Short mmCIF file of C-alpha atoms in Angstrom, two decimals:
data_model
loop_
_atom_site.label_atom_id
_atom_site.label_comp_id
_atom_site.label_asym_id
_atom_site.label_seq_id
_atom_site.Cartn_x
_atom_site.Cartn_y
_atom_site.Cartn_z
CA MET A 955 -2.74 -0.69 -8.93
CA LYS A 956 -3.74 -1.19 -5.28
CA LYS A 957 -0.31 -2.10 -4.07
CA PRO A 958 1.77 1.05 -3.36
CA LEU A 959 5.12 -0.58 -4.33
CA THR A 960 3.72 -1.82 -7.64
CA TYR A 961 2.26 1.65 -8.28
CA ILE A 962 5.56 3.41 -7.51
CA PHE A 963 7.67 1.21 -9.65
CA SER A 964 5.11 1.39 -12.50
CA LEU A 965 5.21 5.19 -12.30
CA ILE A 966 8.99 5.28 -12.35
CA ILE A 967 9.14 2.87 -15.38
CA SER A 968 6.50 4.79 -17.23
CA VAL A 969 8.55 7.97 -16.87
CA PHE A 970 11.57 6.25 -18.36
CA THR A 971 9.30 4.79 -21.09
CA VAL A 972 8.29 8.43 -22.12
CA PHE A 973 11.98 9.32 -22.74
CA ALA A 974 12.53 6.02 -24.55
CA ILE A 975 9.53 6.67 -26.90
CA ILE A 976 10.68 10.17 -27.59
CA GLY A 977 14.19 8.88 -28.30
CA THR A 978 12.79 6.28 -30.64
CA ILE A 979 10.67 8.85 -32.53
CA SER A 980 13.66 11.19 -32.77
CA LEU A 981 15.98 8.68 -34.23
CA SER A 982 13.32 7.32 -36.54
CA VAL A 983 12.95 10.89 -37.97
CA VAL A 984 16.68 11.12 -38.48
CA LYS A 985 16.76 7.69 -40.15
CA ILE A 986 14.01 8.78 -42.59
CA SER A 987 15.27 12.22 -43.28
CA VAL A 988 19.07 11.72 -43.47
CA SER A 989 19.24 9.54 -46.49
CA GLU A 990 20.06 9.82 -50.20
CA SER A 991 16.47 9.25 -51.30
CA ALA A 992 15.15 11.82 -48.87
CA ALA A 993 17.69 14.47 -49.93
CA ILE A 994 16.89 13.97 -53.65
CA LYS A 995 13.18 13.96 -52.97
CA ASN A 996 13.51 17.23 -51.16
CA ILE A 997 15.03 19.04 -54.09
CA GLU A 998 12.56 17.55 -56.54
CA LYS A 999 9.58 18.47 -54.43
CA LYS A 1000 10.61 22.11 -54.27
CA HIS A 1001 11.94 22.34 -57.85
CA VAL A 1002 15.24 23.61 -56.57
CA SER A 1003 16.72 23.28 -60.02
CA ASP A 1004 14.63 26.23 -61.21
CA LEU A 1005 16.09 28.39 -58.44
CA VAL A 1006 19.68 27.32 -59.38
CA TYR A 1007 18.94 28.07 -63.05
CA SER A 1008 17.66 31.64 -62.21
CA GLN A 1009 20.63 32.32 -59.83
CA LEU A 1010 23.15 31.21 -62.50
CA GLU A 1011 21.40 33.34 -65.13
CA LYS A 1012 21.69 36.27 -62.77
CA TYR A 1013 25.37 35.55 -62.10
CA TYR A 1014 26.33 35.34 -65.75
CA ASN A 1015 24.35 38.43 -66.65
CA GLU A 1016 26.28 40.41 -64.09
CA LYS A 1017 29.59 38.68 -65.03
CA TYR A 1018 29.11 39.78 -68.68
CA TYR A 1019 30.47 43.24 -67.92
CA SER A 1020 33.84 41.87 -66.79
CA SER A 1021 34.19 38.69 -68.88
CA GLY A 1022 32.64 39.89 -72.14
CA ILE A 1023 30.84 36.50 -72.46
CA PRO A 1024 27.07 36.79 -73.00
CA ALA A 1025 24.90 34.87 -70.49
CA ASP A 1026 23.30 32.93 -73.33
CA VAL A 1027 26.53 31.22 -74.14
CA TYR A 1028 26.16 29.37 -70.78
CA MET A 1029 22.50 29.41 -70.19
CA GLY A 1030 21.59 28.39 -73.75
CA ALA A 1031 23.17 25.01 -73.15
CA LEU A 1032 22.28 24.74 -69.50
CA LYS A 1033 19.16 22.68 -69.51
CA ASP A 1034 17.26 21.65 -66.42
CA ASP A 1035 18.50 18.05 -66.60
CA VAL A 1036 22.11 19.26 -66.44
CA ILE A 1037 21.39 21.12 -63.18
CA GLU A 1038 19.24 18.30 -61.82
CA ASP A 1039 21.90 15.65 -62.68
CA ASN A 1040 24.59 17.76 -61.09
CA MET A 1041 22.76 18.22 -57.85
CA LYS A 1042 21.81 14.53 -57.59
CA PHE A 1043 25.35 13.32 -58.42
CA ARG A 1044 26.73 15.65 -55.65
CA ILE A 1045 24.28 14.08 -53.18
CA LYS A 1046 24.98 10.56 -54.27
CA SER A 1047 28.68 11.08 -54.05
CA ALA A 1048 28.27 12.37 -50.42
CA PHE A 1049 26.13 9.51 -49.22
CA GLN A 1050 28.40 6.99 -51.03
CA ARG A 1051 31.35 8.85 -49.42
CA LYS A 1052 33.05 9.27 -52.75
CA GLU A 1053 35.06 12.34 -53.84
CA PHE A 1054 32.88 14.65 -55.98
CA SER A 1055 34.57 16.01 -59.24
CA TYR A 1056 32.75 18.29 -61.55
CA GLU A 1057 34.95 16.74 -64.36
CA ASP A 1058 32.65 13.66 -64.15
CA MET A 1059 29.59 15.75 -65.18
CA ASP A 1060 28.43 16.28 -68.72
CA PHE A 1061 29.04 19.91 -69.70
CA SER A 1062 29.46 19.19 -73.42
CA GLY A 1063 26.79 21.71 -74.35
CA ILE A 1064 28.43 24.50 -72.57
CA GLU A 1065 31.87 23.52 -73.81
CA ASN A 1066 30.61 23.60 -77.49
CA ASN A 1067 29.04 27.03 -76.96
CA LEU A 1068 32.21 28.33 -75.46
CA GLU A 1069 34.25 26.96 -78.42
CA LYS A 1070 31.81 28.61 -80.91
CA PHE A 1071 31.90 31.92 -79.14
CA PHE A 1072 35.67 32.03 -78.71
CA GLY A 1073 36.10 30.89 -82.35
CA SER A 1074 33.77 33.56 -83.71
CA TYR A 1075 35.34 36.25 -81.48
CA ALA A 1076 38.79 35.28 -82.70
CA GLU A 1077 37.83 35.39 -86.33
CA GLU A 1078 36.06 38.73 -86.03
CA ASN A 1079 39.01 40.32 -84.17
CA GLY A 1080 41.83 38.60 -86.05
CA ILE A 1081 43.09 36.77 -83.02
CA GLU A 1082 45.40 33.81 -83.69
CA LYS A 1083 44.36 30.49 -82.22
CA ASP A 1084 47.62 29.85 -80.45
CA GLU A 1085 48.49 28.31 -77.10
CA LYS A 1086 47.39 31.45 -75.31
CA TYR A 1087 43.95 31.22 -77.01
CA THR A 1088 43.60 27.55 -76.13
CA GLU A 1089 44.60 28.33 -72.51
CA ARG A 1090 41.92 30.98 -72.14
CA LEU A 1091 39.26 28.69 -73.69
CA ASP A 1092 40.20 25.89 -71.32
CA ASN A 1093 40.10 28.27 -68.33
CA ALA A 1094 36.68 29.50 -69.39
CA LYS A 1095 35.45 25.83 -69.62
CA ASP A 1096 36.91 24.84 -66.24
CA ASN A 1097 35.51 28.01 -64.55
CA ALA A 1098 32.08 27.34 -65.97
CA LYS A 1099 32.11 23.74 -64.74
CA LYS A 1100 33.25 24.81 -61.27
CA ILE A 1101 30.83 27.65 -60.89
CA ILE A 1102 27.77 25.69 -62.01
CA SER A 1103 28.80 22.74 -59.75
CA ASP A 1104 29.11 25.07 -56.85
CA TYR A 1105 25.65 26.55 -57.46
CA CYS A 1106 24.30 23.01 -57.71
CA ASP A 1107 25.76 22.13 -54.37
CA VAL A 1108 22.48 23.07 -52.61
CA TYR A 1109 23.38 21.16 -49.41
CA LYS A 1110 26.76 22.95 -49.23
CA ILE A 1111 28.44 19.57 -49.07
CA GLY A 1112 31.71 21.14 -50.28
CA THR A 1113 31.66 23.65 -47.44
CA LEU A 1114 30.91 20.93 -44.93
CA LYS A 1115 33.84 18.92 -46.14
CA SER A 1116 36.24 21.85 -46.13
CA GLN A 1117 35.17 22.67 -42.52
CA GLY A 1118 35.77 19.08 -41.47
CA LEU A 1119 32.14 18.58 -40.56
CA LEU A 1120 31.34 16.04 -43.24
CA ASP A 1121 33.55 13.40 -41.60
CA LYS A 1122 31.79 14.06 -38.28
CA LEU A 1123 28.40 13.61 -39.93
CA TYR A 1124 29.56 10.25 -41.32
CA LYS A 1125 30.58 9.11 -37.88
CA ALA A 1126 27.29 10.13 -36.53
CA CYS A 1127 25.44 8.26 -39.42
CA ASP A 1128 27.57 5.14 -38.52
CA MET A 1129 26.35 5.30 -34.94
CA LEU A 1130 22.68 6.05 -35.92
CA LYS A 1131 21.63 2.34 -36.49
CA THR A 1132 23.20 1.26 -33.27
CA ALA A 1133 21.64 4.09 -31.34
CA PHE A 1134 18.26 3.42 -32.80
CA ASN A 1135 18.40 -0.27 -32.02
CA ALA A 1136 19.51 0.49 -28.48
CA VAL A 1137 16.72 2.98 -27.81
CA LEU A 1138 14.14 0.69 -29.38
CA ALA A 1139 15.37 -2.22 -27.28
CA ALA A 1140 15.19 -0.04 -24.13
CA ALA A 1141 11.59 0.95 -24.99
CA ALA A 1142 10.70 -2.71 -25.48
CA ALA A 1143 12.47 -3.78 -22.25
CA LEU A 1144 10.61 -1.11 -20.29
CA VAL A 1145 7.21 -2.27 -21.63
CA VAL A 1146 8.14 -5.85 -20.53
CA LEU A 1147 9.01 -4.53 -17.07
CA LEU A 1148 5.63 -2.83 -16.90
CA ILE A 1149 3.87 -6.06 -17.75
CA LEU A 1150 5.99 -8.04 -15.20
CA PHE A 1151 5.38 -5.58 -12.35
CA ASN A 1152 1.59 -5.70 -13.12
CA ILE A 1153 1.52 -9.43 -13.97
CA LYS A 1154 -1.24 -10.13 -11.33
CA GLU A 1155 -3.35 -7.37 -12.94
CA ILE A 1156 -1.96 -7.40 -16.45
CA SER A 1157 -4.66 -5.07 -17.84
CA THR A 1158 -3.00 -2.30 -15.83
CA SER A 1159 -0.03 -2.41 -18.18
CA PHE A 1160 -2.31 -0.89 -20.81
CA TYR A 1161 -2.94 2.02 -18.42
CA TRP A 1162 0.63 2.77 -17.80
CA LEU A 1163 1.75 2.30 -21.43
CA GLY A 1164 -1.19 4.49 -22.57
CA ILE A 1165 -0.11 7.37 -20.17
CA SER A 1166 3.46 7.08 -21.39
CA LEU A 1167 2.50 7.25 -25.02
CA ILE A 1168 0.08 10.19 -24.58
CA ILE A 1169 2.68 12.20 -22.55
CA SER A 1170 5.50 11.51 -25.02
CA GLY A 1171 3.07 12.42 -27.91
CA ILE A 1172 2.18 15.67 -26.32
CA ILE A 1173 5.79 16.54 -25.53
CA GLY A 1174 6.66 15.79 -29.11
CA CYS A 1175 3.85 17.53 -30.80
CA ALA A 1176 4.01 20.79 -28.70
CA PRO A 1177 7.28 22.22 -30.11
CA CYS A 1178 6.47 20.97 -33.64
CA ILE A 1179 3.18 22.84 -33.64
CA TYR A 1180 4.93 25.99 -32.57
CA LEU A 1181 7.70 25.70 -35.13
CA LEU A 1182 5.28 25.01 -37.92
CA SER A 1183 2.66 27.52 -37.01
CA SER A 1184 5.09 30.34 -36.50
CA ASP A 1185 6.85 29.40 -39.80
CA TYR A 1186 10.12 29.48 -37.70
CA PHE A 1187 12.42 28.13 -40.32
CA SER A 1188 11.45 30.98 -42.74
CA SER A 1189 13.24 33.41 -40.46
CA PHE A 1190 16.62 31.88 -41.37
CA THR A 1191 19.06 34.26 -43.08
CA ILE A 1192 20.62 32.46 -46.05
CA LYS A 1193 21.57 34.70 -49.00
CA GLN A 1194 21.39 32.06 -51.82
CA PRO A 1195 17.71 31.12 -52.50
CA GLN A 1196 18.49 27.60 -53.48
CA ILE A 1197 20.36 26.91 -50.24
CA TYR A 1198 17.62 28.60 -48.28
CA MET A 1199 14.93 26.56 -49.96
CA THR A 1200 16.73 23.33 -49.60
CA TYR A 1201 17.46 23.62 -45.87
CA THR A 1202 14.25 25.12 -44.77
CA CYS A 1203 12.22 22.46 -46.63
CA ALA A 1204 14.41 19.70 -45.13
CA LEU A 1205 13.94 21.09 -41.55
CA SER A 1206 10.24 21.55 -42.04
CA GLY A 1207 9.98 17.99 -43.37
CA MET A 1208 11.78 16.62 -40.36
CA THR A 1209 9.48 18.61 -38.08
CA LYS A 1210 6.32 17.30 -39.76
CA TYR A 1211 7.61 13.71 -39.54
CA PHE A 1212 8.34 14.16 -35.85
CA MET A 1213 4.83 15.69 -35.27
CA LEU A 1214 3.16 12.85 -37.19
CA LEU A 1215 4.94 10.14 -35.24
CA SER A 1216 4.33 11.95 -32.01
CA ALA A 1217 0.63 12.21 -32.87
CA ALA A 1218 0.53 8.53 -33.69
CA ALA A 1219 2.14 7.75 -30.36
CA ALA A 1220 -0.54 9.85 -28.59
CA VAL A 1221 -3.33 8.13 -30.53
CA SER A 1222 -1.89 4.78 -29.64
CA GLY A 1223 -1.91 5.90 -26.02
CA VAL A 1224 -5.53 6.82 -26.11
CA LEU A 1225 -6.36 3.40 -27.61
CA SER A 1226 -4.37 1.66 -24.90
CA LEU A 1227 -6.34 3.52 -22.25
CA VAL A 1228 -9.55 2.60 -23.98
CA ILE A 1229 -8.59 -1.07 -23.89
CA TYR A 1230 -7.81 -0.67 -20.11
CA ALA A 1231 -11.02 0.95 -19.45
CA VAL A 1232 -13.00 -1.76 -21.32
CA ILE A 1233 -11.23 -4.50 -19.47
CA ALA A 1234 -11.73 -2.75 -16.08
CA ALA A 1235 -15.40 -2.34 -16.83
CA LYS A 1236 -15.82 -5.92 -17.75
CA LYS A 1237 -14.15 -6.89 -14.43
CA ARG A 1238 -16.44 -4.60 -12.40
CA ASN A 1239 -19.52 -6.02 -14.18
CA TYR A 1240 -18.57 -9.61 -13.81
CA ASN A 1241 -20.63 -10.95 -10.93
CA PRO A 1242 -20.60 -14.81 -10.98
CA LYS A 1243 -23.35 -16.76 -9.24
CA VAL A 1244 -22.40 -18.45 -5.98
CA ILE A 1245 -23.20 -22.10 -6.02
CA LYS A 1246 -24.24 -23.46 -2.57
#
């Protein structure tokens, strides 16, 4: 590092390396978090199906006063696996870019309960089971399927689609792999340049790389520590508990991944500086005998 030109170029490259490392970490987190498996793992980890069940129970209890259909007719057949399967199927459809239809879900238990309730009600009140009766029964079934599926859409995929945002997200996902490879290649190229600029004193490359890793790690960890320690995502205002839990958990998870990768970068930077220090110490202590 004695040559001024080498020092200046190394400093400039190390600055760019910091941004390249942060970019690589950011895109790595997105790749890890924005996936079908991560989305499903998120709802399983927080038992979001329990929240969906309780919200549907609350809805049908309130709806009883206008529909006359007891909540048990729906909730008695609505097991956890029905809700879980519905949520997962919605997520899979989104990531596979297929059109979701609640008609593809198994609501046979609720359909049977509705048929029994309508049948009993008709017999008790002398109502003829004509076309009008059948139409009301079919409407009740369709409404139940639609409402339950809407409550199970914990990532609000239907809303994203209706607002035209889902297609934009698909385009961003298509570009993600290319962007990640480009940033990773840029980071690798910058490291190679550091080595080339310090080829005569190659151990110095460990110094510059270590500095870049430590700075990028600190820059990455600082906002993450603030967001997590202040419980920032809990301040979001989302009325539906299942949507709130899903999104806050996903954002917290992404923040934790980012902090862990940033911390790993900082630790790697420290190790790189240790290697540089060890090599430098050995060079200073190396004092060969002069043969006359």
